Short mmCIF file of C-alpha atoms and ligand atoms in Angstrom, two decimals:
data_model
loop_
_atom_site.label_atom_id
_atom_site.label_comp_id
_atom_site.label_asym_id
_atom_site.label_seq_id
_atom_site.Cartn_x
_atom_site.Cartn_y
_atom_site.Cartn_z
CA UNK A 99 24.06 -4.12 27.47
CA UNK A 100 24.09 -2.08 24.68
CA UNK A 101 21.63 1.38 23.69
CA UNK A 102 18.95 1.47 21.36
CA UNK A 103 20.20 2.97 18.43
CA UNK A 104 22.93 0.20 18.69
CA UNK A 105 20.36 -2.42 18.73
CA UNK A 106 18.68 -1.11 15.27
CA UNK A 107 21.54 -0.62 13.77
CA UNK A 108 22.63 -4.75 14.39
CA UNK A 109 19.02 -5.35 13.23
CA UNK A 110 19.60 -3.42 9.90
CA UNK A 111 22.95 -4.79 9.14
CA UNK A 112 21.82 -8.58 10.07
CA UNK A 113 18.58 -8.52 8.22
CA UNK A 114 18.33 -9.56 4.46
CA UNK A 115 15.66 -10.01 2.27
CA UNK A 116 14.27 -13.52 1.95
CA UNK A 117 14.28 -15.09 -1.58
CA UNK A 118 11.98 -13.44 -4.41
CA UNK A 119 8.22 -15.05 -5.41
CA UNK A 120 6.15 -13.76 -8.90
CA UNK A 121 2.73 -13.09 -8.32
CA UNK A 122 -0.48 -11.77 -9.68
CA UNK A 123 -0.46 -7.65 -9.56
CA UNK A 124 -3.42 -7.35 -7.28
CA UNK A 125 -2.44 -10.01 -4.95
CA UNK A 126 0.87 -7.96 -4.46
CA UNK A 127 -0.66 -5.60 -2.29
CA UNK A 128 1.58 -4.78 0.93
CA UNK A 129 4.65 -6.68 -0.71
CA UNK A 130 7.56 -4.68 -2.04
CA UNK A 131 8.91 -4.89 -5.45
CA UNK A 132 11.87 -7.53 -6.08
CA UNK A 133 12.33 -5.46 -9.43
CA UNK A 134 11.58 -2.03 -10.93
CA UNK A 135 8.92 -1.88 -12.99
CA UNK A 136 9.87 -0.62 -16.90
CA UNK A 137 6.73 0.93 -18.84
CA UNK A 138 6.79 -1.36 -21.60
CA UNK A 139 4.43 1.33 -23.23
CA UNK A 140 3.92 5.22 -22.88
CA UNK A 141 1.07 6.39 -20.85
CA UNK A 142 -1.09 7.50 -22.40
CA UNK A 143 0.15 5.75 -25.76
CA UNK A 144 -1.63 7.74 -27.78
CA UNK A 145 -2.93 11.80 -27.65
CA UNK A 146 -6.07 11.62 -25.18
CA UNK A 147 -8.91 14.03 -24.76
CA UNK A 148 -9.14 14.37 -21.22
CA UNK A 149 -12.82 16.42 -21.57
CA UNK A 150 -15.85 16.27 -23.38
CA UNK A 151 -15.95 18.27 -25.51
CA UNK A 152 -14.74 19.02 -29.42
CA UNK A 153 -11.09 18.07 -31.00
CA UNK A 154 -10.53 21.11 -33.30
CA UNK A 155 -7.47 22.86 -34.81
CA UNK A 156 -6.30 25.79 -32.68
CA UNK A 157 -6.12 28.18 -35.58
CA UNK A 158 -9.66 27.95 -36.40
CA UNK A 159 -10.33 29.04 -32.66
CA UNK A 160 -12.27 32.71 -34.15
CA UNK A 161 -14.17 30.99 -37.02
CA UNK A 162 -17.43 28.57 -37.58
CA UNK A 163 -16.24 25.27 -37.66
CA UNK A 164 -17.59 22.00 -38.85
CA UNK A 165 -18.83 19.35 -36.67
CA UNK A 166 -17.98 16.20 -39.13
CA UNK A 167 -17.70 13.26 -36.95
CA UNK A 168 -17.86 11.84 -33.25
CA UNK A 169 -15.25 10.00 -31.22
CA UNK A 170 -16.03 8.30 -28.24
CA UNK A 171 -13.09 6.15 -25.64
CA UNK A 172 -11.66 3.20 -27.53
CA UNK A 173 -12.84 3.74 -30.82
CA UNK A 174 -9.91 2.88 -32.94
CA UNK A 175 -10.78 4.76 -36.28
CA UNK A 176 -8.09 6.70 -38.05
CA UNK A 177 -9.51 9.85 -38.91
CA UNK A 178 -8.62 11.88 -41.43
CA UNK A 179 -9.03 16.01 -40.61
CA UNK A 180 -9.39 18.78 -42.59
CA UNK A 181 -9.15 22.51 -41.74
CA UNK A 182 -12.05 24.21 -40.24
CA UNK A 183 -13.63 21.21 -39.11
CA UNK A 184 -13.74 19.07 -35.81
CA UNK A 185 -15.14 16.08 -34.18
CA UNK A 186 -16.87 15.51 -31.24
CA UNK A 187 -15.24 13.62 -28.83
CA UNK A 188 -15.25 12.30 -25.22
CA UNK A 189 -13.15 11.99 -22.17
CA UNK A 190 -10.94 9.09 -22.79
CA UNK A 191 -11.16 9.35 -26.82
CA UNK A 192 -8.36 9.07 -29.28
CA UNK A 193 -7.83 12.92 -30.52
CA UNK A 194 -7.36 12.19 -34.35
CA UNK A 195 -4.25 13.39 -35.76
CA UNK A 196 -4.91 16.38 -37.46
CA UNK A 197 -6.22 18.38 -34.40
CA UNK A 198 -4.48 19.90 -31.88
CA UNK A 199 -6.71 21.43 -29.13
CA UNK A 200 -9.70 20.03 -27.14
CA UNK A 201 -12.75 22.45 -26.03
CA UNK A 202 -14.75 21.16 -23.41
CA UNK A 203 -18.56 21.10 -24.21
CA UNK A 204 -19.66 23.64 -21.79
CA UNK A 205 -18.09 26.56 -23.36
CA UNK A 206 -19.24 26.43 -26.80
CA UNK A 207 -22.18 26.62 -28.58
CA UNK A 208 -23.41 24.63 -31.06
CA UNK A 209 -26.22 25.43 -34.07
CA UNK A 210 -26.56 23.38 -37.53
CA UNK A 211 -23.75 21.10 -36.93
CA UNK A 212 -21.33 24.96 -36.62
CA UNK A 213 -19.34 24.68 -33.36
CA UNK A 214 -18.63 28.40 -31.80
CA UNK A 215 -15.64 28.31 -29.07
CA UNK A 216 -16.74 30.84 -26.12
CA UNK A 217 -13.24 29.80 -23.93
CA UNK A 218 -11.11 33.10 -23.32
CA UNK A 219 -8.19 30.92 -21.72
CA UNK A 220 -8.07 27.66 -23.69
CA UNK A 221 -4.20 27.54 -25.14
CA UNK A 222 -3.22 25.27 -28.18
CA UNK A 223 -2.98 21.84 -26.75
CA UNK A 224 -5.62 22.56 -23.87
CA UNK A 225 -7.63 19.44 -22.93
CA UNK A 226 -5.28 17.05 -24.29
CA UNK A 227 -2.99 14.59 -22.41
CA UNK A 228 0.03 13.60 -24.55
CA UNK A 229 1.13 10.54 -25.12
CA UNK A 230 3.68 9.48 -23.12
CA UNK A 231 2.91 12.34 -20.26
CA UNK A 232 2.58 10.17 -17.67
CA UNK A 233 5.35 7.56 -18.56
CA UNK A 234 7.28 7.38 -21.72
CA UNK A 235 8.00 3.93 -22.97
CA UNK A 236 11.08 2.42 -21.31
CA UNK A 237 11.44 4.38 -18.36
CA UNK A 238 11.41 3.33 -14.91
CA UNK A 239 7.80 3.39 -13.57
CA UNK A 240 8.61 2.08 -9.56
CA UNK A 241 12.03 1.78 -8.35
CA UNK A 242 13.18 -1.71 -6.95
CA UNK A 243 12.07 -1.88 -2.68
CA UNK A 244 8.81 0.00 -3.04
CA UNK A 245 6.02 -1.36 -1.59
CA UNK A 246 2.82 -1.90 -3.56
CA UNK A 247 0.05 0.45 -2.35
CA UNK A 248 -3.62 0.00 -4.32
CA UNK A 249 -2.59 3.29 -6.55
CA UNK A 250 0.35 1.18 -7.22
CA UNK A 251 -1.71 -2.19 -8.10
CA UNK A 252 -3.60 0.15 -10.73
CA UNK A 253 -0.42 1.95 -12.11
CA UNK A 254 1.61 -1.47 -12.68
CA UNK A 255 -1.71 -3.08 -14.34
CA UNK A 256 -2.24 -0.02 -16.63
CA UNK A 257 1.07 -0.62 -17.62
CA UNK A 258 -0.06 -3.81 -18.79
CA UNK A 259 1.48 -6.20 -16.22
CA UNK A 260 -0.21 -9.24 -14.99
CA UNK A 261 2.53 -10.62 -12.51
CA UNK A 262 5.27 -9.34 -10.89
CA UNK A 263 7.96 -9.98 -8.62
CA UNK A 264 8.15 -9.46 -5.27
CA UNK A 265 10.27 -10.22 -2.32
CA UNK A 266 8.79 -13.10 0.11
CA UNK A 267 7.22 -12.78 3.37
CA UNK A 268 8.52 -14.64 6.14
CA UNK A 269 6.90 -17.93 7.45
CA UNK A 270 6.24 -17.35 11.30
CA UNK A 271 6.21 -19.28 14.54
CA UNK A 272 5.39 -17.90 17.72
CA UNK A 273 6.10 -19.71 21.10
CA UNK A 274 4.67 -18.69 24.49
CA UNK A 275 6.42 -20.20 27.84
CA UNK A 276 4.97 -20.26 31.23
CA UNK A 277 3.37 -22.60 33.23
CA UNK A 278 1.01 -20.25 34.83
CA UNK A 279 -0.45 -19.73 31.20
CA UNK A 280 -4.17 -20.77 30.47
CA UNK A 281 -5.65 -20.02 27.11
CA UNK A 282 -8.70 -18.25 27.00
CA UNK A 283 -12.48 -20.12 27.55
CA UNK A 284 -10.82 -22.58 30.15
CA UNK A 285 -10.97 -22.64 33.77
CA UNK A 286 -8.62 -20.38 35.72
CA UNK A 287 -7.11 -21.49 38.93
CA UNK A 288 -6.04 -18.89 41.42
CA UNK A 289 -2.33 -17.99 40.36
CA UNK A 290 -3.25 -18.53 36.78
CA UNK A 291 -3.49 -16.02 33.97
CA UNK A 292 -4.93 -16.31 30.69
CA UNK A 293 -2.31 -16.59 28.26
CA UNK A 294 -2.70 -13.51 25.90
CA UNK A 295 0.46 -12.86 24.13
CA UNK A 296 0.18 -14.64 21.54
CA UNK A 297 -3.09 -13.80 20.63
CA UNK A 298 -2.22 -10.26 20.66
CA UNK A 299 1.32 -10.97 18.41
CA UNK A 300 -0.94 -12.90 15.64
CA UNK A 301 -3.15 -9.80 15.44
CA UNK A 302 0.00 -7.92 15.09
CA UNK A 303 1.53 -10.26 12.08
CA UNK A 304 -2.24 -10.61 10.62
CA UNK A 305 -2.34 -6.77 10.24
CA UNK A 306 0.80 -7.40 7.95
CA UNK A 307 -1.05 -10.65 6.13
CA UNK A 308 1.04 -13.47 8.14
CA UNK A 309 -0.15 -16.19 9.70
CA UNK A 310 1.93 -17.60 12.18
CA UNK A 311 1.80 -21.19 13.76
CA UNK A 312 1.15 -20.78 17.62
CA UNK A 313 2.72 -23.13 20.47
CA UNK A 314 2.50 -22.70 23.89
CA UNK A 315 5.27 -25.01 26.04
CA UNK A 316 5.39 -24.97 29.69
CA UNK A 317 8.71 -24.47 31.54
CA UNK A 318 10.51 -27.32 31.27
CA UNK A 319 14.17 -26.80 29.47
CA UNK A 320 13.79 -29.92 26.77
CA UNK A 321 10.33 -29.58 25.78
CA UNK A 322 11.10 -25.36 25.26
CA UNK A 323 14.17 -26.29 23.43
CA UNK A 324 12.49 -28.85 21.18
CA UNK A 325 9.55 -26.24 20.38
CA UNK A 326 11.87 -23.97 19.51
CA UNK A 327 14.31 -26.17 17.28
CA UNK A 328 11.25 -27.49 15.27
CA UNK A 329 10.43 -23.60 15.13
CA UNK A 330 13.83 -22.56 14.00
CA UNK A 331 13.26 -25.34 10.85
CA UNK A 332 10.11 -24.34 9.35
CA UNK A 333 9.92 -20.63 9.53
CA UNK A 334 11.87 -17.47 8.40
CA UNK A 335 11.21 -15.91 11.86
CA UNK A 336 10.80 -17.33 15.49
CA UNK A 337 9.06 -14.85 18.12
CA UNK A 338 9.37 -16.46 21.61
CA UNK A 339 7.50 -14.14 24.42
CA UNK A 340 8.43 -15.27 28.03
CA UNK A 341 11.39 -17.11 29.88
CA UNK A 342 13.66 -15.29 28.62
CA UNK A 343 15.13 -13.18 32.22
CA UNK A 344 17.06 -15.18 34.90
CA UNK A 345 14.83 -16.40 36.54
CA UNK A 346 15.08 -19.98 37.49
CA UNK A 347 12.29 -20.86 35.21
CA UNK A 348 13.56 -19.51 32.23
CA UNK A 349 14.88 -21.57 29.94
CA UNK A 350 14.92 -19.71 26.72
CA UNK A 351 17.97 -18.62 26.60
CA UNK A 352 19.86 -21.78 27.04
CA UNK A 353 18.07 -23.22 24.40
CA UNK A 354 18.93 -21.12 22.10
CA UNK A 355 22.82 -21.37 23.14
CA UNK A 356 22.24 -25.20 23.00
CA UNK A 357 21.15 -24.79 19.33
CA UNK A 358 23.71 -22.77 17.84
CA UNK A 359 21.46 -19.61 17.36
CA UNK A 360 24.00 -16.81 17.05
CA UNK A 361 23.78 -13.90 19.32
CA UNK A 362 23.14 -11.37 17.96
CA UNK A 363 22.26 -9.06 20.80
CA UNK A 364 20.97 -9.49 24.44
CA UNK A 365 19.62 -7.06 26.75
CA UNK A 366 19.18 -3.31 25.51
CA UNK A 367 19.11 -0.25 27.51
CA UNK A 368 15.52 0.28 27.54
CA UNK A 369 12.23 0.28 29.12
CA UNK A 370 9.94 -1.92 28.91
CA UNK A 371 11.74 -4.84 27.33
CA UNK A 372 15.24 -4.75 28.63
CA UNK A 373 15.81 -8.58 28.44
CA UNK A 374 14.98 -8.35 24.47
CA UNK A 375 17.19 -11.17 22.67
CA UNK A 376 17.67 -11.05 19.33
CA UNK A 377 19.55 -13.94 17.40
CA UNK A 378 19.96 -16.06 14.34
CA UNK A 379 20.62 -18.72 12.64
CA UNK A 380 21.86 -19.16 8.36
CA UNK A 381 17.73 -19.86 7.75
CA UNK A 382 15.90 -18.05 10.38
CA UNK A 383 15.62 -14.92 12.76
CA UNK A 384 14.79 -15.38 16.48
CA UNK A 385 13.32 -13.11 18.70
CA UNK A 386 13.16 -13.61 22.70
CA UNK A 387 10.22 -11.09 23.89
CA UNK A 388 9.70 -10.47 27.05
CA UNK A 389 6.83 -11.85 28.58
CA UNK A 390 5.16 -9.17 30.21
CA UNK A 391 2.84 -8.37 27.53
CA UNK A 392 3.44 -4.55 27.13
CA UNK A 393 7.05 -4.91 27.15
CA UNK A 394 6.42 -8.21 24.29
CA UNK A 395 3.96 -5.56 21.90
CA UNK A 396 6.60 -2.80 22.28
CA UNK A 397 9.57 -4.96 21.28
CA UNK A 398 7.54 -6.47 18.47
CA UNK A 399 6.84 -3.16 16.99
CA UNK A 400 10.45 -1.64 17.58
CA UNK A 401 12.47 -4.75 16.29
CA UNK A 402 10.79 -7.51 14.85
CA UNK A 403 8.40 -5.21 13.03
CA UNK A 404 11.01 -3.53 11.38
CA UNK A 405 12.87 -7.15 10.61
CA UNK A 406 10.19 -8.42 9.01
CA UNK A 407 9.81 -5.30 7.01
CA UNK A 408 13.31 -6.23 5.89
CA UNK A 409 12.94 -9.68 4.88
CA UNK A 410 10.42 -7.97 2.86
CA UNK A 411 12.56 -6.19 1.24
CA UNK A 412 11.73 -2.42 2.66
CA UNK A 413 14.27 0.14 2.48
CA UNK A 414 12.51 2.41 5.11
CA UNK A 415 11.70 -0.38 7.92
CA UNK A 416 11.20 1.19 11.30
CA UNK A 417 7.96 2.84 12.53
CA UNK A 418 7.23 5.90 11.36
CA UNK A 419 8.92 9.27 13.13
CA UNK A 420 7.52 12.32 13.98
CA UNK A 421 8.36 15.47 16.24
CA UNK A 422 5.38 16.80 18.03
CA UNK A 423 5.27 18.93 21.30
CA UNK A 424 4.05 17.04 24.67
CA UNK A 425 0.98 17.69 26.44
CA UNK A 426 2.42 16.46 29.76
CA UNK A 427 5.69 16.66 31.59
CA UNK A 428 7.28 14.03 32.57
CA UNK A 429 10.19 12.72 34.58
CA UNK A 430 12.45 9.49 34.46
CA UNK A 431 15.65 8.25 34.97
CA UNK A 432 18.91 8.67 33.54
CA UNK A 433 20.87 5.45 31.64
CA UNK A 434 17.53 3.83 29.73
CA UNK A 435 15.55 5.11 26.70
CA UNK A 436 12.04 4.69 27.19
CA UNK A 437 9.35 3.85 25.43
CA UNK A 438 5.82 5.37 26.45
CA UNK A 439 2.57 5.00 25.00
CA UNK A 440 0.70 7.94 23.47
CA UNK A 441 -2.19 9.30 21.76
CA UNK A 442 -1.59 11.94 19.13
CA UNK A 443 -4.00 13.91 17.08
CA UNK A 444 -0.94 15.05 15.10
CA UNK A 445 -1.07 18.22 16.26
CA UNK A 446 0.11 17.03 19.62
CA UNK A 447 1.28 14.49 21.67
CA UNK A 448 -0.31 12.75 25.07
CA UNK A 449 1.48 10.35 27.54
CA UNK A 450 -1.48 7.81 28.45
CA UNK A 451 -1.50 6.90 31.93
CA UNK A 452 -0.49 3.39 33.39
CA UNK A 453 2.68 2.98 31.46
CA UNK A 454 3.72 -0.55 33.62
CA UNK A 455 5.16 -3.20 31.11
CA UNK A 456 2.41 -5.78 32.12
CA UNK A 457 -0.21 -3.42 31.30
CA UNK A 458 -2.27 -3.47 27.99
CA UNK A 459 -5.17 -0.93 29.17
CA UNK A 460 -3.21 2.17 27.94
CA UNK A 461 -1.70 0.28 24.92
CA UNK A 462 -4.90 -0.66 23.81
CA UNK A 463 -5.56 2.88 23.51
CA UNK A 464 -2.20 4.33 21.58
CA UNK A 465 -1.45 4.92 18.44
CA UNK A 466 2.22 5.78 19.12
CA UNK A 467 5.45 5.40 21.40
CA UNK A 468 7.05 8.38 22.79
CA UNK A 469 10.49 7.22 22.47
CA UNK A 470 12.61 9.67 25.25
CA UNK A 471 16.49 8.58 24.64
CA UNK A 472 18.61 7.75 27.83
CA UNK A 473 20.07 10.73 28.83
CA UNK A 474 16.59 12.69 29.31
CA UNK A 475 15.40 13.02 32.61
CA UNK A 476 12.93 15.89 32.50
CA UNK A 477 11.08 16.64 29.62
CA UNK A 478 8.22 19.65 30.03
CA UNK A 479 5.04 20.44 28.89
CA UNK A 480 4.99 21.56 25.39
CA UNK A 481 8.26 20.30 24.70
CA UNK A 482 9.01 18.63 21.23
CA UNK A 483 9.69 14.98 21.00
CA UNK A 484 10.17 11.77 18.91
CA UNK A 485 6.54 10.12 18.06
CA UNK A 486 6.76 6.28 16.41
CA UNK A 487 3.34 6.05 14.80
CA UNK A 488 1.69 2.69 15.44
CA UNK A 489 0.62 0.29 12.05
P1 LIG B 224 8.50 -13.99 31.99
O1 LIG B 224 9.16 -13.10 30.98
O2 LIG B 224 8.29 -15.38 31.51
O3 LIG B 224 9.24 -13.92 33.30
O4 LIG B 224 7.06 -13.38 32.24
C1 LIG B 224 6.91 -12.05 32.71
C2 LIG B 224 5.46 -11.77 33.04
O5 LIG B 224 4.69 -11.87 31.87
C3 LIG B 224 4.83 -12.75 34.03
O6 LIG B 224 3.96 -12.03 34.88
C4 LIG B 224 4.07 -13.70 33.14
O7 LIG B 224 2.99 -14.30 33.80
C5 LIG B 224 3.61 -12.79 32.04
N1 LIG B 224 3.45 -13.54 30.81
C6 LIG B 224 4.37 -14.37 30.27
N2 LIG B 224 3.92 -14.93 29.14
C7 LIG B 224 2.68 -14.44 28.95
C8 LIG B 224 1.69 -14.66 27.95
N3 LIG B 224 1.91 -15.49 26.93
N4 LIG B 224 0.51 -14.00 28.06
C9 LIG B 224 0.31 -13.17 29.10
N5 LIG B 224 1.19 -12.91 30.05
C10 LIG B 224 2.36 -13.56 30.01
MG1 LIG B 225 7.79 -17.13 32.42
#
C-alpha cells in the first residue's frame, strides 16, 4: 500500500496532456492554452486619452488656450496641432500627435472656446495611456498551460484573436457495479438502494463542462469486464465506482488485469477510499472508486480531478491548499492520512460531523477536505492545518 503523497506523485508523472483542438476565443473558457499567446499588436496601439477631458501641450499648462477641434473614440483623423491650442477629446480617443497631456473636464473651465487648467497635480503625460503600456507588440501576452478565465477571453480577443489553441478535454465514461443498485423514480425493494454515484460524479465532471456516458452493470465478472473494455475504447478516462474491494462480488479488479490495464497503483494509505485503483492503458486512464459514495466523491476530487486537470493541460492540478487553524479537536489513528470534510469561512476551519465514507449529509455541506497526514493522531483546537478547497 503506498501513502498519499506517493499516490499524487504517480498521478503527476503518468498523466499527459491529451492531443491539442483550435477553437473560437469565447468558447475556450475553462480550457488551458496549448500555446502562448504573442500580441500581434501593442495595447493600446496608439496614445489613448483615458479621461474626458482636453488633449493640450503641457507647456501651455499657465496660459489661455484654444479649443480648435473635438475628438471622440475611434475617430481616425490625423490632426495637425499647433501651440497654445487643444482639442476636446473623450475617454477612448486618439490623442493627436502634437499634444502631450490630457486634463480631465472637471478641472477646467471653459469661456469663448479659451480652456483654463485648474489641476495642481496633473504631470506632463497625465491622462494618457501609451501605446504599447499594456502589451508591446511581440511579447508574450499568456504563457503556454494557463487556463482561460473570462478576463482572459477579453484580453486574447482585444488582441485581435478569433481562435486559439487549446489542449483537449477528455471523453468520459462512468460505470457503476452492484446489484443492489436501483436508479432513482423506480421501485425499491427492501435491501435495495438507489443508485446515486453516478449521478453525483456527472455533476462533478458537468461542473468542469464534461459529459460523461453513464452505465450501470450488475455483478457478474463478463458483463463488468465487457462494460468496461467498450469503456476503455471510446473515452480518455474510465471512472468505475464499486466492486472494486475483495469481496466476492467484486469483479473490477480482475477485469481490469484481464484487459491489460497497467497498474498503476492500488490501495493508498488513506481514509475514506483506501481500495482506490488507479491504472492505464496507451489511450485511456482508469479509475476504480470506491463505492461507498463519500469515499467515491473524495477520491474523485483528490485524483481524478487533478488527472483530468492534466489531460487538460494544467500545470497547477490538485485542489487548492490552504493553512487555516481548526475549530475542533480531533483524534485518529496513526498509519492513514485522512480526509475530513469541512466548512471554512476562510478565516477558520470546521470538521462537519458524520464523517462515515457512506455518508453524503456532511459532504453535501463542505466546501473543503481537511487533509490530516498519517502520522497525526491528535490535532487541537485552534491548531493550523491543510484545507483542499472544493470546485
Ligand atoms: P462496493 O465498493 O461495491 O463494495 O460498495 C460499497 C458500498 O457502497 C455498498 O454499501 C454499496 O451499496 C454502496 N454503493 C456502491 N455503488 C453505489 C452507487 N453507485 N450508488 C450508491 N451507493 C453505492
Ligand atoms: Mg458492490
Amino acid at each position: 500500500m503506498i501513502s498519499v503523497e506517493e499516490a499524487k506523485e504517480l498521478i503527476k508523472e503518468t498523466v499527459s496532456p491529451l492531443t491539442i483542438k483550435e477553437v473560437s476565443v469565447v468558447d475556450a473558457l475553462d480550457y488551458f492554452l496549448a500555446e502562448s499567446i504573442i500580441a500581434p499588436l501593442s495595447i493600446p496601439s496608439f496614445n489613448q486619452s483615458a479621461m474626458d477631458g482636453y488633449a493640450f501641450c503641457f507647456e501651455d499648462i499657465n496660459q489661455s488656450i484654444t479649443i480648435v477641434d473635438e475628438v471622440a473614440a475611434g475617430d481616425v483623423r490625423e490632426i495637425e496641432t499647433e501651440k497654445g491650442t487643444a482639442v476636446r477629446i473623450f475617454t477612448g480617443a486618439k490623442v493627436p500627435a502634437g499634444y502631450d497631456t490630457v486634463v480631465m473636464q472637471e478641472l477646467t473651465e471653459v469661456s469663448n472656446n479659451q480652456l483654463t487648467i485648474k489641476d495642481e497635480g496633473l504631470k506632463m503625460g497625465g491622462n494618457i495611456r501609451l501605446k504599447g503600456s499594456q502589451i508591446e507588440v511581440g511579447d508574450v501576452g499568456l504563457e503556454e498551460g494557463t487556463k482561460i478565465t473570462a478576463a482572459a477571453v477579453g484580453f486574447i480577443s482585444a488582441l485581435g484573436y478569433t481562435t486559439i489553441k487549446v489542449y483537449k478535454s477528455p471523453r468520459v465514461a462512468i460505470i457503476a457495479t452492484g446489484n443492489e443498485l436501483v436508479k432513482p423514480g423506480n421501485e425499491l425493494k427492501e435491501g435495495q438502494i438507489y443508485e446515486s454515484n453516478t449521478f453525483m460524479l456527472q455533476a462533478a465532471l458537468n461542473k468542469l463542462k464534461i459529459e460523461p456516458t453513464i452505465t450501470v452493470v450488475e455483478d457478474n465478472q463478463s458483463v463488468t469486464q465487457k462494460a468496461i473494455e467498450e469503456a476503455i475504447q471510446n473515452n480518455e478516462l474510465v471512472l468505475l465506482s464499486g466492486g472494486i474491494s475483495v469481496g466476492d462480488y467484486d469483479y473490477v479488479k480482475e477485469s481490469l488485469d484481464n484487459l491489460g490495464v497497467e497498474d498503476v497503483f492500488y490501495k493508498i494509505k488513506q481514509k475514506p477510499g483506501k481500495p482506490l485503483f488507479y491504472g492505464k492503458t496507451s489511450s485511456c486512464y482508469v479509475f476504480g472508486l470506491p463505492g461507498n459514495p463519500a469515499a467515491a466523491l473524495s477520491c474523485f476530487y483528490q485524483y481524478a480531478y487533478p488527472a483530468i486537470n492534466l489531460m487538460k493541460g494544467s500545470t497547477d492540478a490538485f485542489l487548492q491548499k490552504i493553512k487555516l487553524p481548526i475549530t475542533n479537536q480531533l483524534k485518529k489513528k496513526e498509519g492513514r492520512s485522512v480526509f475530513y470534510k469541512g466548512f471554512t469561512d476562510f478565516k477558520t476551519v470546521t470538521l462537519l460531523e458524520a464523517q462515515g465514507s457512506d455518508m453524503l449529509k456532511s459532504f453535501a455541506l463542505a466546501n473543503c477536505f481537511i487533509y490530516i497526514p498519517a502520522k497525526a493522531t491528535l490535532i487541537n483546537e485552534a491548531e493550523i492545518v491543510e484545507v483542499h478547497l472544493l470546485p
